[in-house]
Coordinates of C-alpha atoms in Angstrom, one line a residue:
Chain A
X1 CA -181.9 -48.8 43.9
X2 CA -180.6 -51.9 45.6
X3 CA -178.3 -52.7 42.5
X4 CA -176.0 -49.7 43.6
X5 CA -172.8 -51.1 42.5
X6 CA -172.9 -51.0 39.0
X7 CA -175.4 -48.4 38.3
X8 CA -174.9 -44.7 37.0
X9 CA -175.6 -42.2 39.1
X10 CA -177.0 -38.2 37.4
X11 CA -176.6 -35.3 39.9
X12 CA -178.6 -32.0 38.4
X13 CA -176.3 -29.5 39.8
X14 CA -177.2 -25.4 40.4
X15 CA -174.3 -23.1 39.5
X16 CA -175.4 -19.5 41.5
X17 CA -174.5 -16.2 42.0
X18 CA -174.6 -13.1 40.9
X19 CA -174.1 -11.5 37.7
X20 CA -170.5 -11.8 36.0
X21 CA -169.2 -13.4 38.9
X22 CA -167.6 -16.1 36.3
X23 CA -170.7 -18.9 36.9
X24 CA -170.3 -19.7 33.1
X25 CA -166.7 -19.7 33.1
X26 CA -166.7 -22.1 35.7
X27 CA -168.5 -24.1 34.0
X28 CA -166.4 -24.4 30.6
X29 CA -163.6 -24.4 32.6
X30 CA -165.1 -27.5 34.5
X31 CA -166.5 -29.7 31.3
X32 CA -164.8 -28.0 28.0
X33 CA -160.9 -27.5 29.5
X34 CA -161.1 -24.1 28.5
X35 CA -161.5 -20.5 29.6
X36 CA -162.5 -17.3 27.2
X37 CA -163.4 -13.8 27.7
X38 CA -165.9 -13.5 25.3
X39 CA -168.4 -15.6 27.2
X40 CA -172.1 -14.2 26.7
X41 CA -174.3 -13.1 29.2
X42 CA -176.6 -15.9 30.2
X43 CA -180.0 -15.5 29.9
X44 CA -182.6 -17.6 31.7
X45 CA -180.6 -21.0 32.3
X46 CA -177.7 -22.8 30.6
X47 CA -176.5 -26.3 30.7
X48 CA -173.5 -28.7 30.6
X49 CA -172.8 -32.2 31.4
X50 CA -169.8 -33.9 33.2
X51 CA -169.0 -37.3 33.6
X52 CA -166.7 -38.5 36.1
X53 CA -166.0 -41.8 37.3
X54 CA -166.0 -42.4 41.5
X55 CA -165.3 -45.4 42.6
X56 CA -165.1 -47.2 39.8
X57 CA -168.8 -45.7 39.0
X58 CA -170.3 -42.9 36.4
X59 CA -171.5 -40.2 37.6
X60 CA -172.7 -37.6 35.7
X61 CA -173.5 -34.1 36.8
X62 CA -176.0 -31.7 34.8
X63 CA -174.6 -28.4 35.4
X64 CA -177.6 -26.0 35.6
X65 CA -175.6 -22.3 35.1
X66 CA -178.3 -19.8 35.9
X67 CA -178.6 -16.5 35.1
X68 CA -177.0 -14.0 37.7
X69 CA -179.8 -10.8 37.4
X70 CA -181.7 -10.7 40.5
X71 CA -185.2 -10.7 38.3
X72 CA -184.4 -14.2 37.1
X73 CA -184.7 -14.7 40.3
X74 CA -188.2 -14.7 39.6
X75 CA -187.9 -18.4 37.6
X76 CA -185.5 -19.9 40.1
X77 CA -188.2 -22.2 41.6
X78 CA -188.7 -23.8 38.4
X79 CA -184.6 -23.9 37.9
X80 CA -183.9 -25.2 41.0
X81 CA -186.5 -28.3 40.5
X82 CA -185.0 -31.8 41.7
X83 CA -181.4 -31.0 41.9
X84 CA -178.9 -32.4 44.2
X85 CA -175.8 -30.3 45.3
X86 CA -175.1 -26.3 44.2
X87 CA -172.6 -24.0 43.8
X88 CA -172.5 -20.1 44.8
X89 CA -170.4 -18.5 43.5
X90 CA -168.6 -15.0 44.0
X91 CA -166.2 -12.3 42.6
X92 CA -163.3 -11.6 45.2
X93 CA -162.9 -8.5 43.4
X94 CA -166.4 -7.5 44.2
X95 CA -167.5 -7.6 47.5
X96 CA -170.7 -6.8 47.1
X97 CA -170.9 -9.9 44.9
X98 CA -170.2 -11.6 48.5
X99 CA -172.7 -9.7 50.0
X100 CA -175.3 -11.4 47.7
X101 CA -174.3 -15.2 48.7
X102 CA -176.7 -15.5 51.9
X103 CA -179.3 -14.1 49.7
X104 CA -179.0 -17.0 47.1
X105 CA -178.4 -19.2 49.8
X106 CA -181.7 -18.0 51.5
X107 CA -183.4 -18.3 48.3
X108 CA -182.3 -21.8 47.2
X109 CA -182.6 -23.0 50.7
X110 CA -186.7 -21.8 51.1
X111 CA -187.2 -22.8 47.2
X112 CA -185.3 -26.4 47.3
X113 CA -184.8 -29.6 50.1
X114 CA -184.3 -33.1 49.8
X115 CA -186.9 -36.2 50.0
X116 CA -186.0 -36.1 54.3
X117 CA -186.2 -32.1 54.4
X118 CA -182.3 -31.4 54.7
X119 CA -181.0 -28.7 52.9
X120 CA -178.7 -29.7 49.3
X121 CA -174.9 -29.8 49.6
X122 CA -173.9 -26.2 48.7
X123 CA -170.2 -25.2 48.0
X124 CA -168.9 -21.9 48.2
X125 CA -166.7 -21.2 45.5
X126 CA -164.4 -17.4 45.7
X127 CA -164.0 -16.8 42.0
X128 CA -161.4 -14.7 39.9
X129 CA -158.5 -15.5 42.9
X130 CA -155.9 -15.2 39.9
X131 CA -157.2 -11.5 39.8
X132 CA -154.4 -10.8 43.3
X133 CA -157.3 -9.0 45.4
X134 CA -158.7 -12.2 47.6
X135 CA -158.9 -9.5 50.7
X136 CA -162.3 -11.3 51.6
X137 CA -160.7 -14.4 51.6
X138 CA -157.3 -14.1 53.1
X139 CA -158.9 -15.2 56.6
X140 CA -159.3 -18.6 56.0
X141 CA -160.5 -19.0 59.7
X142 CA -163.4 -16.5 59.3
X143 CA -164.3 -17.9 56.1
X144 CA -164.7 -21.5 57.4
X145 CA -166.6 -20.1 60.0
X146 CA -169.0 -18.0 57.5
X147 CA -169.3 -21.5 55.8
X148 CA -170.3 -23.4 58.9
X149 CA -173.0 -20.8 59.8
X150 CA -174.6 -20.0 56.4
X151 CA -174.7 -23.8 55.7
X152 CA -172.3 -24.5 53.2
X153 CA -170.5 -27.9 53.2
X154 CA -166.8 -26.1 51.9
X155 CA -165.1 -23.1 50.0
X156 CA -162.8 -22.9 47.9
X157 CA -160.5 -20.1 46.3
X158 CA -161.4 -20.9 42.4
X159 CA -160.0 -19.6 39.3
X160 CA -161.6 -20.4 35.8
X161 CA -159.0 -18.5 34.4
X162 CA -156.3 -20.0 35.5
X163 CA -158.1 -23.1 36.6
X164 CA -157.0 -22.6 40.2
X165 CA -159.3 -25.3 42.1
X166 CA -162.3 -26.1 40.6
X167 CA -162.0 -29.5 40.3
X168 CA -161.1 -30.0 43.9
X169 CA -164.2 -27.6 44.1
X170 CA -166.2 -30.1 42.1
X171 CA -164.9 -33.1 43.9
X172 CA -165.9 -32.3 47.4
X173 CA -169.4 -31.5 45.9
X174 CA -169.4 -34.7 44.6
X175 CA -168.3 -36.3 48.1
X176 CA -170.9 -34.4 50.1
X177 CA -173.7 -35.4 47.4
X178 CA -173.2 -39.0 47.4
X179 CA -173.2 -38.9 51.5
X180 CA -176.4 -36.9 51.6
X181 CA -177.7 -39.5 49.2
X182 CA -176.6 -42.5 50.9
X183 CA -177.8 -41.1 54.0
X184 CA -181.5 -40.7 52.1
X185 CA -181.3 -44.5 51.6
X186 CA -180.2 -45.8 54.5
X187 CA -183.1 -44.0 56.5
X188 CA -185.3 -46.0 54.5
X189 CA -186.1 -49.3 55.9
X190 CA -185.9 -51.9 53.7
X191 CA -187.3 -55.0 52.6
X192 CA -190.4 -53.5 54.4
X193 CA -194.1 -53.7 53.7
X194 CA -196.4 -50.8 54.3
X195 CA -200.4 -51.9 53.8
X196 CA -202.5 -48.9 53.0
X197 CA -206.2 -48.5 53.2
X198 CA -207.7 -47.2 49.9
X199 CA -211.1 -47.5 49.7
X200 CA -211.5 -45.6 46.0
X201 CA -209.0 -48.4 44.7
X202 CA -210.9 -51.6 45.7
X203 CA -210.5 -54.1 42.6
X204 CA -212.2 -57.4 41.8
X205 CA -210.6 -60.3 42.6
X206 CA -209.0 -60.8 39.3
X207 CA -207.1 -57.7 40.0
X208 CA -205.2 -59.7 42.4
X209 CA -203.9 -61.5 39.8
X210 CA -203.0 -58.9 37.7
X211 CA -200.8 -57.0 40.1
X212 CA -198.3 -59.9 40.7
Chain B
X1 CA -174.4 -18.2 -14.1
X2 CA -174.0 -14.7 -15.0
X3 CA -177.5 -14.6 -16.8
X4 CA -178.6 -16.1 -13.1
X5 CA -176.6 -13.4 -11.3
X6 CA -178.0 -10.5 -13.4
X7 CA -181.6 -11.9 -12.9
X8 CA -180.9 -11.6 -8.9
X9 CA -179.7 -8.5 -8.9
X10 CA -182.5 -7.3 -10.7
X11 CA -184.9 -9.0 -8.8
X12 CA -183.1 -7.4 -5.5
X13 CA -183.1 -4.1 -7.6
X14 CA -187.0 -4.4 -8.0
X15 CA -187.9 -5.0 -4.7
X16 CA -185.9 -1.9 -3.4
X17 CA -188.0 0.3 -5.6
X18 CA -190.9 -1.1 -4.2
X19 CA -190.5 -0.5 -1.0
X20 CA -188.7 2.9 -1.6
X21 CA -192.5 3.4 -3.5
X22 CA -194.0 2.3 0.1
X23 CA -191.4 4.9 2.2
X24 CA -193.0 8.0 0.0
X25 CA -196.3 7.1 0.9
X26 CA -196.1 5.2 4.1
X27 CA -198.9 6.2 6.0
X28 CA -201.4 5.1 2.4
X29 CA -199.8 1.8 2.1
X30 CA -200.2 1.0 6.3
X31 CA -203.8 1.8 6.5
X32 CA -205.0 0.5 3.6
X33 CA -202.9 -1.9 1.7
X34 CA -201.3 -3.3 4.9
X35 CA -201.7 -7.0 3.9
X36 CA -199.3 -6.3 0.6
X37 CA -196.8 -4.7 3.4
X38 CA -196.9 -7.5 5.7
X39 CA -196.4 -10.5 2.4
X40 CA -193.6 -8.1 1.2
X41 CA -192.0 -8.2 4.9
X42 CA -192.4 -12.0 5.0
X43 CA -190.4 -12.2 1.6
X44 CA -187.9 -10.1 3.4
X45 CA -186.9 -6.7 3.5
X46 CA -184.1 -5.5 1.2
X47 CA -180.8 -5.1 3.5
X48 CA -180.2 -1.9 2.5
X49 CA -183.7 -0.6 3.3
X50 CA -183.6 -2.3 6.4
X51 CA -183.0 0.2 8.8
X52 CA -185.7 2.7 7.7
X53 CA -188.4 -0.2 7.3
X54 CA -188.1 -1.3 10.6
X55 CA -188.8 2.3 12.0
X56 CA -191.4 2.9 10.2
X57 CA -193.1 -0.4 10.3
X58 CA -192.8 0.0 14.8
X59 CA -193.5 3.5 14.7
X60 CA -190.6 4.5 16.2
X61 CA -189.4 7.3 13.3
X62 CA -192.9 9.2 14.9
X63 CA -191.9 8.5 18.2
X64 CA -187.8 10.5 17.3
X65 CA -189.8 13.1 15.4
X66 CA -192.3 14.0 18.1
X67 CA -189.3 13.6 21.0
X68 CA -186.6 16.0 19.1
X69 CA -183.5 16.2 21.7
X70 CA -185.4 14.1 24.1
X71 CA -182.3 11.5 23.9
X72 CA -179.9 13.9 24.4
X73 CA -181.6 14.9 27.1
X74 CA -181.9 11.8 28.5
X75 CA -178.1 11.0 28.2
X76 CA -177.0 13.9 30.1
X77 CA -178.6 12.5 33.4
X78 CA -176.2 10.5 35.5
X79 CA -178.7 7.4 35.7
X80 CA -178.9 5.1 38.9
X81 CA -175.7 3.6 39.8
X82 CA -177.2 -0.3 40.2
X83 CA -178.5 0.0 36.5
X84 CA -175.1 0.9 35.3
X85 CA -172.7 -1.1 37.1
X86 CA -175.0 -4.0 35.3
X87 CA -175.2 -2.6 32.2
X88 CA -170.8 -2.4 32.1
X89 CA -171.1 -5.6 33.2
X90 CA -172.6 -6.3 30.0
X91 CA -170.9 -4.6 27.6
X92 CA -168.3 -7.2 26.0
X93 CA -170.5 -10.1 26.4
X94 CA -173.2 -9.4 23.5
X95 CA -171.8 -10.8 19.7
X96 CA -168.6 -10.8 20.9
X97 CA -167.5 -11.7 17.7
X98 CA -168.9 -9.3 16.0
X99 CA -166.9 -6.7 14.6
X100 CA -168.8 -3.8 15.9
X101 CA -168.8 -5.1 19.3
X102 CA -166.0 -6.9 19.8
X103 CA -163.5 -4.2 21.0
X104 CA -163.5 -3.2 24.7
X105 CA -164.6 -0.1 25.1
X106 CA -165.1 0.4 21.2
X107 CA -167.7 2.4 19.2
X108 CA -170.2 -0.5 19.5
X109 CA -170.1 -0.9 23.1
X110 CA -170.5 3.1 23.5
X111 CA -173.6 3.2 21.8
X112 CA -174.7 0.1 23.5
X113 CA -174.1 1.6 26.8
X114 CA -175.8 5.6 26.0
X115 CA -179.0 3.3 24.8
X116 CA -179.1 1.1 27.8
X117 CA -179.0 3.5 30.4
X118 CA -181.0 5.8 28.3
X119 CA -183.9 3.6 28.7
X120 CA -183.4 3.4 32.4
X121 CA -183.4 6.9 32.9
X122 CA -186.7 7.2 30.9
X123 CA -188.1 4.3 32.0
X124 CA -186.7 4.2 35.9
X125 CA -189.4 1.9 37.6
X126 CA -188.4 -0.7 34.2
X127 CA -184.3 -0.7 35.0
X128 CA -182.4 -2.5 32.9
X129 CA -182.6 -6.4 31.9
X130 CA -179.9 -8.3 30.8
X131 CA -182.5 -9.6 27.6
X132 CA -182.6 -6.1 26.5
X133 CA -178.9 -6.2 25.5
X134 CA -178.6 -8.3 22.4
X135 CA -182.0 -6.6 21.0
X136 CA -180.6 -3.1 21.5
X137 CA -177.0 -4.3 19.8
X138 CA -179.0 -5.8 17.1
X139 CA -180.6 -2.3 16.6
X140 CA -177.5 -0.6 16.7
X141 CA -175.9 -3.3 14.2
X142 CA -178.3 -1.6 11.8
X143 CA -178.6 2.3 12.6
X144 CA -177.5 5.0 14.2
X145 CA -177.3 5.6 18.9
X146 CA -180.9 7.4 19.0
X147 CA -182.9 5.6 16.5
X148 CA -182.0 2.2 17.7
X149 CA -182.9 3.8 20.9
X150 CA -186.4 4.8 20.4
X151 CA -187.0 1.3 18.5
X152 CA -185.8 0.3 21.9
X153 CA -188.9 1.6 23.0
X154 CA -191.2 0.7 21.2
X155 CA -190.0 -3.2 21.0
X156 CA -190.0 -2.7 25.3
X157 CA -193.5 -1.0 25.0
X158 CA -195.1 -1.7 22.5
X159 CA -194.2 -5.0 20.9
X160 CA -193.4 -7.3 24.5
X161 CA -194.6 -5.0 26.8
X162 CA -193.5 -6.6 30.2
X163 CA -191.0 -8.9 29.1
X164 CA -188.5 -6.8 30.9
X165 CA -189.9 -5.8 34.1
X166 CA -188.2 -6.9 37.2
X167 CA -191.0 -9.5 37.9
X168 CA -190.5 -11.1 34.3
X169 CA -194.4 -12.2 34.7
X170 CA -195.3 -11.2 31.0
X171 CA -192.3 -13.8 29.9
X172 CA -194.0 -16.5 32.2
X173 CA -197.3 -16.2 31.4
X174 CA -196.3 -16.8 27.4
X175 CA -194.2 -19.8 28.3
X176 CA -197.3 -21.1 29.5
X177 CA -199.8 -19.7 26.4
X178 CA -196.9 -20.9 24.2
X179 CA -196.8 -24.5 25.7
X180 CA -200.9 -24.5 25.6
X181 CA -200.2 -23.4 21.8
X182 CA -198.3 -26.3 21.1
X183 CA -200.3 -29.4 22.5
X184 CA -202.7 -28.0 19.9
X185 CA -200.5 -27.3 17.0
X186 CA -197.6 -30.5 17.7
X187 CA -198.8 -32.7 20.3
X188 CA -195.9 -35.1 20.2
X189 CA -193.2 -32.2 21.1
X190 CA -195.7 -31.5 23.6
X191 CA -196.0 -34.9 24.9
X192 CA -192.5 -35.7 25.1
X193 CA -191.4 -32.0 27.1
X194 CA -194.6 -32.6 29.5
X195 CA -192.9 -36.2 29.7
X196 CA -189.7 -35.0 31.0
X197 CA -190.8 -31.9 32.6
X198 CA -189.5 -29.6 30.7
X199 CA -191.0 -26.4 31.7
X200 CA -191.0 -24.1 29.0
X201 CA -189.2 -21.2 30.5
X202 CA -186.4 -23.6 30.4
X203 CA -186.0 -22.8 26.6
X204 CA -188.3 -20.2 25.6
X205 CA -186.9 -17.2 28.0
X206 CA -184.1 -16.7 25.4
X207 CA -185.9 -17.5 22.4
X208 CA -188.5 -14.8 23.3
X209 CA -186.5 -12.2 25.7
X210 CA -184.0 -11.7 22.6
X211 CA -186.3 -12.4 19.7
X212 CA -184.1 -15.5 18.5
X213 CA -181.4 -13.1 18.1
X214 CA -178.6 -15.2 19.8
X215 CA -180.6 -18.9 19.0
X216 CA -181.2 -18.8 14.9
X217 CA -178.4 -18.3 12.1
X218 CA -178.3 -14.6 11.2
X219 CA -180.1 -14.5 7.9
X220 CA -183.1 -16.1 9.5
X221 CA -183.0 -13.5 13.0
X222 CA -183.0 -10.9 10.4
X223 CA -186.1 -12.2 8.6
X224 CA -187.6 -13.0 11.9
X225 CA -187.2 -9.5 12.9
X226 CA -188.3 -8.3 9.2
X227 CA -191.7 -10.2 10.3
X228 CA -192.1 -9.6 13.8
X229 CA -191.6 -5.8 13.0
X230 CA -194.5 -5.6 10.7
X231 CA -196.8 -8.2 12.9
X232 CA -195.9 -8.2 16.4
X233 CA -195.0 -11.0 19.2
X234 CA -197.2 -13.3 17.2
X235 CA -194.7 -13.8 14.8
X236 CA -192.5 -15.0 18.1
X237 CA -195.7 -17.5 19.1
X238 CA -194.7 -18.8 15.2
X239 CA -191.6 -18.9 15.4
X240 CA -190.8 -21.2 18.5
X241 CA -193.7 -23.4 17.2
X242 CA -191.9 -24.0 13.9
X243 CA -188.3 -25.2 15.9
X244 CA -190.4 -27.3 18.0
X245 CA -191.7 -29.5 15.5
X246 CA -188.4 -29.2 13.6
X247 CA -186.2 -30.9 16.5
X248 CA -189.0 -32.7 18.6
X249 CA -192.1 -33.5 15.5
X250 CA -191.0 -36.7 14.9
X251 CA -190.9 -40.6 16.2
X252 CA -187.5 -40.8 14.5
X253 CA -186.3 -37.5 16.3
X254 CA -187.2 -38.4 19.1
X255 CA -185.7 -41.5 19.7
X256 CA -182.4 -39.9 19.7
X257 CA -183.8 -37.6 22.7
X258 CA -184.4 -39.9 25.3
X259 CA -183.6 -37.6 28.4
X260 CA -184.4 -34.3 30.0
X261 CA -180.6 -33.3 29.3
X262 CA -180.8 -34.7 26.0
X263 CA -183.8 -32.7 24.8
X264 CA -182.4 -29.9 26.7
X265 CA -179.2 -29.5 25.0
X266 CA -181.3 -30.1 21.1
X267 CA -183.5 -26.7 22.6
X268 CA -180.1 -24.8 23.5
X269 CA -177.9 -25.7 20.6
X270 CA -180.3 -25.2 17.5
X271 CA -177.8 -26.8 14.7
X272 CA -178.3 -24.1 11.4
X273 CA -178.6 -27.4 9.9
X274 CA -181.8 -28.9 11.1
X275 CA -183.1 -25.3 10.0
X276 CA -181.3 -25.1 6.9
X277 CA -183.2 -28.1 5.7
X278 CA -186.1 -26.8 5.5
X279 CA -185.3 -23.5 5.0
X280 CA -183.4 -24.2 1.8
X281 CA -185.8 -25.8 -1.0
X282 CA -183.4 -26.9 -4.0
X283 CA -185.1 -25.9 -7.6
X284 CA -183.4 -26.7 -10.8
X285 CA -180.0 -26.5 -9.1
X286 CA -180.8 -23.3 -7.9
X287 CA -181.1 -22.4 -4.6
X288 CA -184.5 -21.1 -3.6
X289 CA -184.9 -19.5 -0.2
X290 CA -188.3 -20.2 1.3
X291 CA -188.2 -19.3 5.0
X292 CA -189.7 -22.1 7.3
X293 CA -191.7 -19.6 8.7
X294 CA -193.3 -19.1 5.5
X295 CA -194.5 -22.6 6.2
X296 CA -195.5 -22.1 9.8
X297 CA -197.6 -19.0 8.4
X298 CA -199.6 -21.4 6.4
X299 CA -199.8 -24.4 8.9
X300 CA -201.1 -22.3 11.9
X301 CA -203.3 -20.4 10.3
X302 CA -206.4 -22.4 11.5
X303 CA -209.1 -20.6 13.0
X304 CA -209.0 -21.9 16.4
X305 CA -205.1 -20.5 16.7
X306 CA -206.2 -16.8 16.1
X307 CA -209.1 -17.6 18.3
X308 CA -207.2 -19.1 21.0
X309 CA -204.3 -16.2 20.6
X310 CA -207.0 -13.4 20.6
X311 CA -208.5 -14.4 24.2
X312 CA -205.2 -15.5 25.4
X313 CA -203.9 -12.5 24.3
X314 CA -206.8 -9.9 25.2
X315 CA -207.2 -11.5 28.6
X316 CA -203.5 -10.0 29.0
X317 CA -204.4 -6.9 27.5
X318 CA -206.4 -5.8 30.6
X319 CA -203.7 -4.6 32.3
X320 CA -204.2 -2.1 29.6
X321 CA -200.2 -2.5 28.0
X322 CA -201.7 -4.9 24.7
X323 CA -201.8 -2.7 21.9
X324 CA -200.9 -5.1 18.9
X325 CA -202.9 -6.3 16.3
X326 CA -203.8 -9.9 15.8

């Protein structure tokens, strides 16, 4: 860990919402440069890499696009397992679609936190804003101020189709990741020795030896 | 050539009669020669016979016959407005490059959407799951609205019953029989997902949910289905065995997989070659089809795996749903 400078850093990354909000679209848009309409439904869990370079280091995020029905929901503890950042993600032409975000915040928020208990950087992303019907989104005020009480660390008006934002989107993740994780390290004290007292674990004095 | 063409079609010619034999006494050949029924399934069922074969093999004809205008019947009910808005959510994304399904709003799509809400209506406390999409337009890729639908049925039912139920427990608790399965059958695949933690509802949900539908080339989901018709989810348990030792059996293949993500993206993208392989054996310059499952057949057929599968399998079966036979 100390070797920060030149290592490679792999972010597993949650891509959330509900169903045929555009998750997977997203997603292809993000790592394949592309956008199709004959996506299929995802069932259980898909995955894609990205790698980026960030100050003059790799990073690579594991896109985890998870499947939008609300009984997958039932598997999401296993999904969500270890990773760093998320998105949600919603249809501007569906409000109800928005309705579901504090849901799947709630969920990932009870189901996932980081080594010092804070919650993982989420970004809000407002999907299908080529589509001309962002009436949820037009206050920009209201939905900074949705962000900064449901948690979120951003939004952003997105579109895979017309790929309207989501590397900006993917960008400020990125940001808000690398802080949370550099905030993990420096709460760590280093250079620090911490004696323990385990009386199962009591080897012969050869065992000294061994160790070092 | 030509002598080798004629011989195939008269081969294929020969294995319709037999099983047009088997249609006229159906009943005879299931109770008591159901073990020539079951090799002549794993050889695979003539295409053309298909559609009848697998209706009679779940059951499902009897379940049509004894229901007459129960479809209809069901269709004419509105159905519950969450289940639909899903199920049109749906629609275009199942083979959407096939030609039945690919048109918005076409013929294909229709049929898909009567069947899916069909079965919510007869099934309310079930609903709909996204899984049951790509079985039902496989069904309808090979007969009529209200057969497919009652095969529906029986597949939700009878076959995987609770693999579809808004608490997807069934699914869970065979990711974990299946994973058990396989430190027994290929410990090394086992090692190496238990090494990255690769929980087996990361791969299998899709593999299982959709019956390798949307993960195998088609020739093979047919003869999968062909099989899994005649013996049940076992063939399923096979199945996903089989691909695991394909892509993760081996020091060599292995080496190349030296990740979570790695392994990860081998389980999701199945390349039709790593199948083919083994699928194809080449025999005088001919091409010989011999399924891999025909191998699987014969490598887990070891006392304790029927043992194990019975228990596992009957322990489930006290929530009274288990009907099939091992």
């Amino acid at each position: 860990m100390q070797n920060n400078h030149h290592k490679e850093r792999l972010y597993k990354i949650l891509v959330i919402g509900d169903l045929g909000v555009g998750k997977t679209s997203i997603i292809k848009r993000y790592v394949h440069h592309n956008f199709s309409p004959n996506y299929r439904a995802t069932i259980g869990v898909d995955f894609a890499l990205k790698v980026l370079t960030w100050d003059q280091e790799t990073v690579r995020l594991q896109l985890w696009d998870i499947a939008g029905q609300e009984r997958f929901g039932n598997m999401t503890r296993v999904y969500y397992r270890e990773a760093m950042g998320a998105f949600i993600v919603f249809d501007v032409t569906r409000p109800a679609s928005f309705e579901a975000v504090t849901k799947w915040k709630e969920d990932l928020d009870s189901k996932l936190t980081l080594a010092n208990g804070k919650n993982v950087a989420t970004v809000l992303l407002a999907n299908k804003c080529d589509q001309g019907q962002e009436v949820l989104t037009n206050n920009g005020i209201k939905m900074d101020q949705f962000c900064q009480e449901n948690g979120f660390v951003g939004w952003f008006q997105t579109s895979a189709k017309e790929n309207i934002n989501i590397d900006e989107a993917a960008n400020c993740l990125v940001k808000h990741i690398i802080a949370s994780e550099n905030d993990m390290l420096q709460s760590e004290v280093p250079d620090t020795i911490n004696p323990q007292l385990e009386k199962e674990k009591r080897g012969t004095c050869s065992s000294c030896f061994r160790s070092q | 050539m030509e002598r080798l063409d004629d011989l195939r079609v008269e081969v294929a010619r020969q294995r319709e009669m037999k099983w047009l034999d088997m249609f006229c006494h159906w009943d005879k050949w299931v109770k008591h020669r159901f073990q020539k029924v079951k090799l002549r399934c794993r050889k695979g069922i003539p295409s053309s016979l298909r559609s009848k074969a697998w209706q009679l093999l779940s059951d499902s004809q009897k379940l049509l016959e004894e229901n007459p205008g129960k479809f209809e019947e069901l269709e004419r009910e509105p159905g519950e407005a969450k289940w639909l808005d899903i199920i049109e959510k749906d629609l275009h994304r199942q083979f959407p490059f096939h030609e039945m399904f690919a048109a918005r709003g076409g013929h294909g799509q229709q049929d898909l959407y009567r069947i899916l809400k069909a079965y919510t209506v007869y099934r309310p406390d079930e609903g709909y799951c996204q899984a049951q999409a790509p079985v039902a337009a496989v069904l309808l890729m090979h007969m009529p609205a209200e057969q497919a639908f009652w095969c529906l049925v029986q597949i939700c039912e009878k076959y995987l019953p609770g693999y579809y139920s808004a608490g997807l427990e069934a699914i869970q608790l065979d990711g974990e029989i299946f994973f058990s399965l396989l430190r027994r059958t290929c410990p090394m695949a086992y090692r190496h997902l238990k090494k990255f933690k690769i929980d087996p509802i990361l791969y299998m949900t899709e593999w299982f949910m959709c019956i390798f539908s949307r993960t195998l080339p088609w020739a093979s989901v047919l003869r999968v289905w062909d099989m899994f018709f005649c013996e049940g989810v076992k063939i399923i348990f096979r199945v996903g065995l089989v691909l695991l030792k394909q892509m993760l059996g081996s020091v060599e293949k292995l080496r190349e997989l030296q990740g979570m993500y790695e392994t990860m993206e081998r389980l999701r993208n199945i390349s039709p070659d790593t199948i083919r392989e083994d699928v194809l054996v080449f025999e005088n310059g001919r091409v010989c089809v011999l399924t891999f499952i025909m191998n699987l057949t014969l490598y887990l057929q070891s006392v304790f795996f029927l043992f194990f599968f019975c228990t596992v399998r009957f322990m489930r079966a006290s929530n009274g749903t288990e009907t099939m036979p091992v």
